[in-house]
Short mmCIF file of C-alpha atoms and ligand atoms in Angstrom, two decimals:
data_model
loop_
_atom_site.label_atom_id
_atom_site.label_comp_id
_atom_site.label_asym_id
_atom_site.label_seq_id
_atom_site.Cartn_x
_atom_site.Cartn_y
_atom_site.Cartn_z
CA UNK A 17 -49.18 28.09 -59.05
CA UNK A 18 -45.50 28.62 -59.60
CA UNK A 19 -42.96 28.50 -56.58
CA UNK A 20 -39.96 30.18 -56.46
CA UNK A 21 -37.06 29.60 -53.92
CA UNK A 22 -35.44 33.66 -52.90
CA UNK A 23 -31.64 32.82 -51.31
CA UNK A 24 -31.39 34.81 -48.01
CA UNK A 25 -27.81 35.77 -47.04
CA UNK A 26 -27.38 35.72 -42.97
CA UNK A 27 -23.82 36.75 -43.18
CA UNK A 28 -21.10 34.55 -43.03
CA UNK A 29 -19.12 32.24 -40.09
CA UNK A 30 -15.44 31.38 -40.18
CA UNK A 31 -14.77 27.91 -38.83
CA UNK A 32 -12.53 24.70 -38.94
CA UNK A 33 -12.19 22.81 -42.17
CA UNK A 34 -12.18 19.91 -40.43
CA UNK A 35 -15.60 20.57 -38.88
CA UNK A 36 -16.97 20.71 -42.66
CA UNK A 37 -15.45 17.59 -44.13
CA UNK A 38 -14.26 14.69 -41.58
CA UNK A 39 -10.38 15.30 -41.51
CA UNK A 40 -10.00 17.74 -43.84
CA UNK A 41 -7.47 20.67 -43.78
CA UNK A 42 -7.01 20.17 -39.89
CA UNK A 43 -6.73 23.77 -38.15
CA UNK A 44 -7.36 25.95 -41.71
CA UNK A 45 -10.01 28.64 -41.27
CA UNK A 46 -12.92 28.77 -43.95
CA UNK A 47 -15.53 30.99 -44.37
CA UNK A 48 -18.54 30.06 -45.38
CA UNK A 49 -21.98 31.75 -45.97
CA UNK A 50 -25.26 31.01 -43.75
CA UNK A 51 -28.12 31.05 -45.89
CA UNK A 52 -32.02 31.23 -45.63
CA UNK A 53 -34.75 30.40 -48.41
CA UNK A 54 -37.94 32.42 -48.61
CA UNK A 55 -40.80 30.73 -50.72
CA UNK A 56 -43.01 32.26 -52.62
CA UNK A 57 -45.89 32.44 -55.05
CA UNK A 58 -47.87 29.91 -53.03
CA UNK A 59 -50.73 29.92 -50.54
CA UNK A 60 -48.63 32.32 -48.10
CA UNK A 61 -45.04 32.97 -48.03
CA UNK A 62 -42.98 30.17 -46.30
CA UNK A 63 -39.15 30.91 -44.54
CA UNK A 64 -36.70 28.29 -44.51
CA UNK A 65 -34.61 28.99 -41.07
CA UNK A 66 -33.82 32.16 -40.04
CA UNK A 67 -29.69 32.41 -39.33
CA UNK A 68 -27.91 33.29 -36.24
CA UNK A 69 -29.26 35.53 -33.32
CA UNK A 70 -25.55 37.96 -33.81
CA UNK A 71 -22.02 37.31 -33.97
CA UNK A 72 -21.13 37.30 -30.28
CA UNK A 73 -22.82 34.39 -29.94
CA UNK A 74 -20.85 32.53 -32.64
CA UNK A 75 -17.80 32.76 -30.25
CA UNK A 76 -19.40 30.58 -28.07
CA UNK A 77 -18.48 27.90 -30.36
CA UNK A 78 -15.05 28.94 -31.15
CA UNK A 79 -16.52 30.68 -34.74
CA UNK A 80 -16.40 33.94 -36.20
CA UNK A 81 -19.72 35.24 -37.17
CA UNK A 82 -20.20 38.72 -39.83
CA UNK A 83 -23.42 39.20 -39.46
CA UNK A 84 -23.97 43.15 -40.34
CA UNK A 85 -27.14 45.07 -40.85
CA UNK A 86 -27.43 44.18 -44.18
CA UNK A 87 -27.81 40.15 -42.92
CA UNK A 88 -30.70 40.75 -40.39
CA UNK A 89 -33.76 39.10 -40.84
CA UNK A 90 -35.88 42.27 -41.47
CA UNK A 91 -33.34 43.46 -43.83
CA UNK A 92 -32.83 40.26 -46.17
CA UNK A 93 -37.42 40.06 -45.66
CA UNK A 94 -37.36 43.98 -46.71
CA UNK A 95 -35.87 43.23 -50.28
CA UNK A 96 -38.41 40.97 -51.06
CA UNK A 97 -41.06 43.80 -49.82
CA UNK A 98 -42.00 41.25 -46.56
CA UNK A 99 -41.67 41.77 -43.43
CA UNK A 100 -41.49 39.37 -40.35
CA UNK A 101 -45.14 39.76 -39.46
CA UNK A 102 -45.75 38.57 -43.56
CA UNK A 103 -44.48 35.15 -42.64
CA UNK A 104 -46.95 32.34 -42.25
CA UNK A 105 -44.84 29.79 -41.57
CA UNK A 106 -40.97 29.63 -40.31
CA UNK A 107 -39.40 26.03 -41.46
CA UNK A 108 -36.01 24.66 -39.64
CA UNK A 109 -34.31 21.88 -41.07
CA UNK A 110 -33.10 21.65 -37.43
CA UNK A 111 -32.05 23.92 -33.98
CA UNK A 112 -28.69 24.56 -34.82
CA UNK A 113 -27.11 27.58 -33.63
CA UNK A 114 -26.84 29.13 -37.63
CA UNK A 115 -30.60 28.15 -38.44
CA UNK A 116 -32.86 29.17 -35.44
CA UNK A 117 -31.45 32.54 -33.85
CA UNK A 118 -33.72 35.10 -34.61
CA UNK A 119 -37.08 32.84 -34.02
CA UNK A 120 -38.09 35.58 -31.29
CA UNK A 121 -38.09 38.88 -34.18
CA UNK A 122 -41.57 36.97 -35.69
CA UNK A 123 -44.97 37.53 -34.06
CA UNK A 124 -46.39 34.54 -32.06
CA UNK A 125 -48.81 33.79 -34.83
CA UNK A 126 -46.06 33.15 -37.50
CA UNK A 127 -46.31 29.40 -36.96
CA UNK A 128 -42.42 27.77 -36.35
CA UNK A 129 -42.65 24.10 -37.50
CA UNK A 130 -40.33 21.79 -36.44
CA UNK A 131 -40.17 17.98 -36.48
CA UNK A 132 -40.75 17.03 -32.87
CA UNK A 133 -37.64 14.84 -32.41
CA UNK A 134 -35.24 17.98 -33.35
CA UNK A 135 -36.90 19.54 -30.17
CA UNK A 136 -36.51 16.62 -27.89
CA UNK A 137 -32.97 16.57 -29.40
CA UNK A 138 -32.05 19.83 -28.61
CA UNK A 139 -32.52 20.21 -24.95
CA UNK A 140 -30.97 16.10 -24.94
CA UNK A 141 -27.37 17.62 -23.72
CA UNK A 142 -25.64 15.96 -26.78
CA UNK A 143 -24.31 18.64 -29.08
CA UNK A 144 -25.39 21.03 -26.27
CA UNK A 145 -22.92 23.98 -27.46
CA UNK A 146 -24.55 24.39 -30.86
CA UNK A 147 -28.18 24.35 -29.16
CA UNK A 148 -27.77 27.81 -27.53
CA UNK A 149 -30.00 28.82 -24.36
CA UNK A 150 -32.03 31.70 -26.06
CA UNK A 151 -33.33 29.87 -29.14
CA UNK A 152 -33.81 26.95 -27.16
CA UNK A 153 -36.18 28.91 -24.71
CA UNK A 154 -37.74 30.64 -26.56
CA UNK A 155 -39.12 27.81 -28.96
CA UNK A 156 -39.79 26.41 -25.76
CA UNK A 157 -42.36 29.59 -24.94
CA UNK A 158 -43.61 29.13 -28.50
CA UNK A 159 -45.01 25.86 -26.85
CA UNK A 160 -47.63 27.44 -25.02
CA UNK A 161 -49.17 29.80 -28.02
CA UNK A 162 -51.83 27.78 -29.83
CA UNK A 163 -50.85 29.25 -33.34
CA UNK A 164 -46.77 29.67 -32.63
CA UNK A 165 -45.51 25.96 -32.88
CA UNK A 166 -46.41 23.13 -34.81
CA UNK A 167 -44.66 19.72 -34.33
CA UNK A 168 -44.05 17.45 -37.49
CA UNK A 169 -43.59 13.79 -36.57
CA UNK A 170 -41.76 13.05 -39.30
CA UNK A 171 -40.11 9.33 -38.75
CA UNK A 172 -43.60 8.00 -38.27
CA UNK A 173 -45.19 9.97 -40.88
CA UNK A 174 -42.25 10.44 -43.67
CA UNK A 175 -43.98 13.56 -44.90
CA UNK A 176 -46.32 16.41 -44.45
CA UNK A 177 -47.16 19.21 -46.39
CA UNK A 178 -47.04 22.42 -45.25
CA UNK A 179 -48.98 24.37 -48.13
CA UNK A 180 -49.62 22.80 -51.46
CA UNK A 181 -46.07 21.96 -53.26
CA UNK A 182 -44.27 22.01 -50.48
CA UNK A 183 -43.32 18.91 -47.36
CA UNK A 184 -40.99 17.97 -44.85
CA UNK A 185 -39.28 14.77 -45.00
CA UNK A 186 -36.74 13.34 -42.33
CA UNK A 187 -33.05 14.29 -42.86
CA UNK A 188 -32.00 10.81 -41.34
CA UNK A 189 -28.70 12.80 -40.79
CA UNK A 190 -26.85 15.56 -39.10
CA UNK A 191 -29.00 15.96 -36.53
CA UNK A 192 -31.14 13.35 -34.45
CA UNK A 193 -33.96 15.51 -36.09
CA UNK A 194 -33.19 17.14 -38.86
CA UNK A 195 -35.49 17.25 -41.67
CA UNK A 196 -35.45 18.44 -45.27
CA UNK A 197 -38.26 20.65 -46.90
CA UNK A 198 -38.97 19.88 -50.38
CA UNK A 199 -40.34 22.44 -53.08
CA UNK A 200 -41.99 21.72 -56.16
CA UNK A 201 -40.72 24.28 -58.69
CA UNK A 202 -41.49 24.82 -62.67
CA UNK A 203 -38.48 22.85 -63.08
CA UNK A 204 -38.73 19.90 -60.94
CA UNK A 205 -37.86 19.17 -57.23
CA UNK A 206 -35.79 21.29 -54.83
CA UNK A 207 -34.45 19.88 -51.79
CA UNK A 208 -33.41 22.41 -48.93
CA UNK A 209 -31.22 19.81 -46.96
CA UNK A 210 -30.11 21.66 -44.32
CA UNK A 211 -26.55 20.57 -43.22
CA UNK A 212 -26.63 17.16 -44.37
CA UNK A 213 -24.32 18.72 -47.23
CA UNK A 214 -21.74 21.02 -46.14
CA UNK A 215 -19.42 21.52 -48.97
CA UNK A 216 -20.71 19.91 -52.86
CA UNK A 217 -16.76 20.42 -54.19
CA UNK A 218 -15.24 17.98 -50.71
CA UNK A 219 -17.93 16.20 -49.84
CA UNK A 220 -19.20 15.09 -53.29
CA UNK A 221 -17.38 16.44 -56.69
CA UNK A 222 -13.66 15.91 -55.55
CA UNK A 223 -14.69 14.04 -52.48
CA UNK A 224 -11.95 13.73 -50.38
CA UNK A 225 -10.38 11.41 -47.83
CA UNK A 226 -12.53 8.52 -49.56
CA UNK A 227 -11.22 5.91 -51.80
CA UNK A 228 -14.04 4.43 -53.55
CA UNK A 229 -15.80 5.17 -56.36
CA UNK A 230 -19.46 7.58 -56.00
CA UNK A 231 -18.32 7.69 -52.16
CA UNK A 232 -19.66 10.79 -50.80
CA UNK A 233 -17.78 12.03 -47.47
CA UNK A 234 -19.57 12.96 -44.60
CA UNK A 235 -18.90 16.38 -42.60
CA UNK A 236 -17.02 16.57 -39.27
CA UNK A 237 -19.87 17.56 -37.62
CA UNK A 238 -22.73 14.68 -37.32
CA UNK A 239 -24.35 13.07 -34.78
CA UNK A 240 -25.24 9.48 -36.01
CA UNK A 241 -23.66 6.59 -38.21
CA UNK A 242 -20.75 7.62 -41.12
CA UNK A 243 -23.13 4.91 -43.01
CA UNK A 244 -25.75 6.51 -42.81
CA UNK A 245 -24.95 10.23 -43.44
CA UNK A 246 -23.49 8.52 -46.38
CA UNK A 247 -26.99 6.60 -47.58
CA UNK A 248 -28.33 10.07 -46.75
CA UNK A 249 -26.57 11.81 -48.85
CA UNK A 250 -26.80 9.45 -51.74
CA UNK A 251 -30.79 9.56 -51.39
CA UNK A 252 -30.44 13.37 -51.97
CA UNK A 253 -28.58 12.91 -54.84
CA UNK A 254 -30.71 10.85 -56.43
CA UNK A 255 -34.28 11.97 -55.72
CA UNK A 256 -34.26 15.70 -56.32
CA UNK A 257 -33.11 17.65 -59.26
CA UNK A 258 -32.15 20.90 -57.28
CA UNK A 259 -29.89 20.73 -53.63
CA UNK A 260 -29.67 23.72 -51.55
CA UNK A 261 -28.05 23.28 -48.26
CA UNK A 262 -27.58 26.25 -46.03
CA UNK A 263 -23.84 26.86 -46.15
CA UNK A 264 -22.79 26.36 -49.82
CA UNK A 265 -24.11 27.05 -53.39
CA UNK A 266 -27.32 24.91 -54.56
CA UNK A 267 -25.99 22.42 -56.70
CA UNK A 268 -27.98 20.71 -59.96
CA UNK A 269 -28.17 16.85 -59.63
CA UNK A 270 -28.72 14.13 -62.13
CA UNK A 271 -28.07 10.54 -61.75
CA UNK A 272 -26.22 10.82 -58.50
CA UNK A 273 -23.79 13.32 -59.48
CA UNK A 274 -23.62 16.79 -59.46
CA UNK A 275 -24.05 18.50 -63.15
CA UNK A 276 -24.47 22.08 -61.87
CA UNK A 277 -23.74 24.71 -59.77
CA UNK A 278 -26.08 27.63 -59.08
CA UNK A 279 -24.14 30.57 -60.41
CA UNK A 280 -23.56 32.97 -57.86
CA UNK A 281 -20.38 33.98 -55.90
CA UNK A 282 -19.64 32.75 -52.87
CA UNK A 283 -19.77 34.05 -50.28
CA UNK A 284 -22.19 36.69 -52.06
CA UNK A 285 -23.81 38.64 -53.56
CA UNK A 286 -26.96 36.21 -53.38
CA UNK A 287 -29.74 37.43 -55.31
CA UNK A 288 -30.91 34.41 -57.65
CA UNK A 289 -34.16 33.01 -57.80
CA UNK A 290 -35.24 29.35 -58.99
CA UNK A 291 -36.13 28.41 -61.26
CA UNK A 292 -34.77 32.44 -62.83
CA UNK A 293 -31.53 31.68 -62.40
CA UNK A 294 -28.45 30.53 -64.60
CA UNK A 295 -26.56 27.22 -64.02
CA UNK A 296 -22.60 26.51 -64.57
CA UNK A 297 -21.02 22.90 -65.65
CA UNK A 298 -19.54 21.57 -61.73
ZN1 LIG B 25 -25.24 25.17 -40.00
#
């Protein structure tokens, strides 16, 4: 049973630099895309977080959001002939503003699983801004539907498996509760890592701001230890052979380093598939 990873494009938000890579380019606007991941070709087709509920909302936070109709939900599900309703499970590699706002377009038996601590974490006050009051409540009303929530406890258990070839594992970054779904594809691992990894050419290839040698930088935008969003992102780099976070191109690693970049403009068009897809030298 082969799995393939589909790139959803959710539009685009225009932010800070700064709020990508720690100290970086204070006060320059970037745009950068927002990105789901539908899986299929497995027991039932699997969404990996679902974008931002519209771009009023972004302005809460001081961002830009171009979302148009093209970057709905239904619309990026309708080119893959799905539509919400299709979805057996919804994934979020944590409650961010960008990654759950649109939870409330999927019936209340397409299960949302999230690891338990992201939950707690979101309605904690800390962050509070990115955790915005309609996605919050209506996970919270998921709660009380037998089949619309399931909780992963994911620092006790390190990993559970949603449907054959693909798990969660704990982020350990970003987030208090972010976690990272892993894909087994025809050619070897794929790590969706959320927003542990903003920005492969900052962070990583050129990183910059850091002095030492294989240093990765963190992102301005983390809520525990510079160490370890650093160990964090090291562990990525050396366990999986495929990285897709949510607001850059999937990068190709080997041996710590990045050796490819998933060939697609950015911010789009975003149509490749893994493992159908064609790879460029970083
Ligand atoms: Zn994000």
């Amino acid at each position: 049973m082969a799995l393939t990873i589909h790139t959803l494009d959710f539009g685009d938000i225009e932010l800070e630099t700064s709020f990508l890579v720690l100290g970086h380019e204070c006060g320059r606007v970037r745009r950068v895309p927002v990105y789901g991941f539908l899986i299929l070709g497995g027991e039932y087709p699997v969404l990996v977080d679902t974008g931002y509920r519209d771009n009023a909302i972004m302005e809460t936070l001081g961002m830009r959001g171009h979302c148009y109709h093209e970057n709905t939900v239904e619309q990026q599900l309708a080119k893959h002939g799905l539509r919400p309703g299709d979805i057996r499970y919804i994934l979020h590699t944590h409650l961010h503003i960008d990654h759950a706002g649109n939870d409330d377009d999927f019936p209340m038996n397409t299960t949302v699983v999230i690891n338990r601590r992201e939950m707690e974490f979101s309605v904690s006050g800390i962050m509070y801004p990115q955790y915005p009051k309609p996605d919050i409540l209506h996970l919270v009303e998921r709660i009380y539907e037998p089949e619309a929530m399931r909780f992963l406890d994911l620092e006790i258990t390190q990993a559970e498996e949603i449907i054959p070839g693909v798990w969660c594992e704990p982020a350990g970054a970003h987030t208090e509760g972010s976690m990272n779904v892993i894909v087994e594809t025809a050619e070897g691992l794929a790590c969706i890592c959320g927003d542990v990894i903003y920005d492969f050419n900052d962070q990583i290839i050129n990183h910059v701001r850091v002095n030492n040698y294989m240093e990765p930088q963190v992102t301005g935008n983390h809520a525990g230890s510079k160490r370890s969003e650093k160990g964090q992102i090291k562990r990525l780099l050396n366990n999986y052979t495929f990285l897709l976070p949510i607001h850059d191109r999937g990068a190709k690693v080997a041996n710590g380093r990045v050796v490819g970049r998933l060939g697609m403009s950015c911010p789009g068009p975003i149509t490749e598939t893994l493992p159908d897809r064609h790879w460029f030298p970083a």
